[in-house]
mmCIF file of C-alpha atoms in Angstrom:
data_model
loop_
_atom_site.group_PDB
_atom_site.id
_atom_site.type_symbol
_atom_site.label_atom_id
_atom_site.label_comp_id
_atom_site.label_asym_id
_atom_site.label_seq_id
_atom_site.Cartn_x
_atom_site.Cartn_y
_atom_site.Cartn_z
ATOM 1 C CA UNK A 1 74.794 -19.772 -5.484
ATOM 2 C CA UNK A 2 77.344 -18.969 -2.912
ATOM 3 C CA UNK A 3 80.789 -17.030 -2.961
ATOM 4 C CA UNK A 4 83.899 -17.164 -0.639
ATOM 5 C CA UNK A 5 84.730 -13.246 0.613
ATOM 6 C CA UNK A 6 87.385 -11.927 2.400
ATOM 7 C CA UNK A 7 85.725 -9.779 5.187
ATOM 8 C CA UNK A 8 87.967 -7.987 7.522
ATOM 9 C CA UNK A 9 90.898 -10.352 7.129
ATOM 10 C CA UNK A 10 88.761 -13.575 7.130
ATOM 11 C CA UNK A 11 87.563 -15.968 4.504
ATOM 12 C CA UNK A 12 83.695 -16.291 4.745
ATOM 13 C CA UNK A 13 81.299 -18.306 2.825
ATOM 14 C CA UNK A 14 78.584 -16.231 1.968
ATOM 15 C CA UNK A 15 74.831 -17.007 0.534
ATOM 16 C CA UNK A 16 72.154 -14.431 -0.904
ATOM 17 C CA UNK A 17 69.365 -13.797 1.611
ATOM 18 C CA UNK A 18 71.252 -15.247 4.642
ATOM 19 C CA UNK A 19 73.189 -13.593 7.283
ATOM 20 C CA UNK A 20 76.556 -13.919 8.538
ATOM 21 C CA UNK A 21 78.701 -12.649 11.482
ATOM 22 C CA UNK A 22 81.716 -10.562 10.623
ATOM 23 C CA UNK A 23 84.016 -8.878 12.884
ATOM 24 C CA UNK A 24 83.038 -5.206 13.714
ATOM 25 C CA UNK A 25 82.351 -3.033 10.502
ATOM 26 C CA UNK A 26 82.208 0.472 10.329
ATOM 27 C CA UNK A 27 78.539 1.848 9.738
ATOM 28 C CA UNK A 28 75.198 2.079 11.339
ATOM 29 C CA UNK A 29 72.341 -0.544 11.439
ATOM 30 C CA UNK A 30 70.566 -0.333 8.171
ATOM 31 C CA UNK A 31 73.579 0.723 5.944
ATOM 32 C CA UNK A 32 74.449 -1.084 2.645
ATOM 33 C CA UNK A 33 77.917 -2.118 2.715
ATOM 34 C CA UNK A 34 80.245 -3.728 0.058
ATOM 35 C CA UNK A 35 82.037 -6.586 1.260
ATOM 36 C CA UNK A 36 84.528 -6.535 -1.280
ATOM 37 C CA UNK A 37 85.294 -8.665 -4.417
ATOM 38 C CA UNK A 38 84.649 -12.596 -4.389
ATOM 39 C CA UNK A 39 87.591 -15.110 -4.220
ATOM 40 C CA UNK A 40 85.575 -18.050 -5.404
ATOM 41 C CA UNK A 41 82.034 -18.598 -6.634
ATOM 42 C CA UNK A 42 79.730 -21.604 -7.031
ATOM 43 C CA UNK A 43 76.759 -21.489 -9.323
ATOM 44 C CA UNK A 44 74.917 -24.650 -10.131
ATOM 45 C CA UNK A 45 77.855 -26.636 -9.884
ATOM 46 C CA UNK A 46 79.985 -24.557 -11.794
ATOM 47 C CA UNK A 47 82.981 -23.195 -9.563
ATOM 48 C CA UNK A 48 84.759 -20.108 -10.611
ATOM 49 C CA UNK A 49 88.397 -19.559 -8.887
ATOM 50 C CA UNK A 50 89.808 -15.969 -9.051
ATOM 51 C CA UNK A 51 93.278 -15.425 -9.369
ATOM 52 C CA UNK A 52 93.323 -13.721 -6.869
ATOM 53 C CA UNK A 53 89.927 -12.121 -7.298
ATOM 54 C CA UNK A 54 86.937 -12.355 -9.551
ATOM 55 C CA UNK A 55 85.043 -9.423 -10.623
ATOM 56 C CA UNK A 56 81.861 -10.252 -8.442
ATOM 57 C CA UNK A 57 81.038 -7.972 -5.856
ATOM 58 C CA UNK A 58 78.962 -8.805 -2.554
ATOM 59 C CA UNK A 59 76.419 -6.493 -1.010
ATOM 60 C CA UNK A 60 74.888 -6.712 2.456
ATOM 61 C CA UNK A 61 72.816 -4.622 4.926
ATOM 62 C CA UNK A 62 73.983 -4.279 8.563
ATOM 63 C CA UNK A 63 71.348 -5.811 10.666
ATOM 64 C CA UNK A 64 73.035 -5.237 14.403
ATOM 65 C CA UNK A 65 76.122 -4.928 16.308
ATOM 66 C CA UNK A 66 76.443 -7.522 18.608
ATOM 67 C CA UNK A 67 78.965 -9.122 21.013
ATOM 68 C CA UNK A 68 80.267 -12.770 20.907
ATOM 69 C CA UNK A 69 80.439 -15.343 23.852
ATOM 70 C CA UNK A 70 82.584 -14.656 26.577
ATOM 71 C CA UNK A 71 86.155 -16.091 26.686
ATOM 72 C CA UNK A 72 87.786 -16.565 29.838
ATOM 73 C CA UNK A 73 91.608 -16.485 30.085
ATOM 74 C CA UNK A 74 93.121 -17.894 33.428
ATOM 75 C CA UNK A 75 96.526 -17.778 34.339
ATOM 76 C CA UNK A 76 98.248 -19.541 37.284
ATOM 77 C CA UNK A 77 101.702 -20.527 38.800
ATOM 78 C CA UNK A 78 101.656 -23.562 41.080
ATOM 79 C CA UNK A 79 102.734 -22.874 44.340
ATOM 80 C CA UNK A 80 103.234 -19.264 44.149
ATOM 81 C CA UNK A 81 99.478 -18.340 44.816
ATOM 82 C CA UNK A 82 99.430 -16.180 41.731
ATOM 83 C CA UNK A 83 96.048 -16.530 39.979
ATOM 84 C CA UNK A 84 94.609 -14.160 37.134
ATOM 85 C CA UNK A 85 91.350 -14.143 35.705
ATOM 86 C CA UNK A 86 90.550 -12.025 32.432
ATOM 87 C CA UNK A 87 87.406 -12.245 30.161
ATOM 88 C CA UNK A 88 86.933 -10.947 26.661
ATOM 89 C CA UNK A 89 83.812 -10.306 24.532
ATOM 90 C CA UNK A 90 84.581 -9.858 20.593
ATOM 91 C CA UNK A 91 82.242 -7.306 18.785
ATOM 92 C CA UNK A 92 80.621 -8.464 15.792
ATOM 93 C CA UNK A 93 78.294 -7.114 13.193
ATOM 94 C CA UNK A 94 75.311 -9.245 11.927
ATOM 95 C CA UNK A 95 75.309 -8.691 7.843
ATOM 96 C CA UNK A 96 72.308 -9.735 5.867
ATOM 97 C CA UNK A 97 73.698 -10.531 2.314
ATOM 98 C CA UNK A 98 71.673 -8.910 -0.256
ATOM 99 C CA UNK A 99 73.430 -9.826 -3.609
ATOM 100 C CA UNK A 100 76.238 -11.668 -5.119
ATOM 101 C CA UNK A 101 77.352 -10.537 -8.399
#
């Protein structure tokens, strides 16, 4: 069984007993969080679509707060001697999905 859930503004496919990386969530490591209502569920080939939400709650446990890979932003203007390098690492939360429904 899997579900499509809106986590911090992004739609994410989640399955029970698997983990997912979401944008930084409030809470400490070990806390239980409710990820909201499901938009779509699939149970053994039976797909249920909400309009807009289903009455299926998804819960998970925060495993860790981590950083993503570094993204480099390089700006340059030719023949002017202008160069600028900037880096960014996005904050993520690793969440273990406990139950769907």
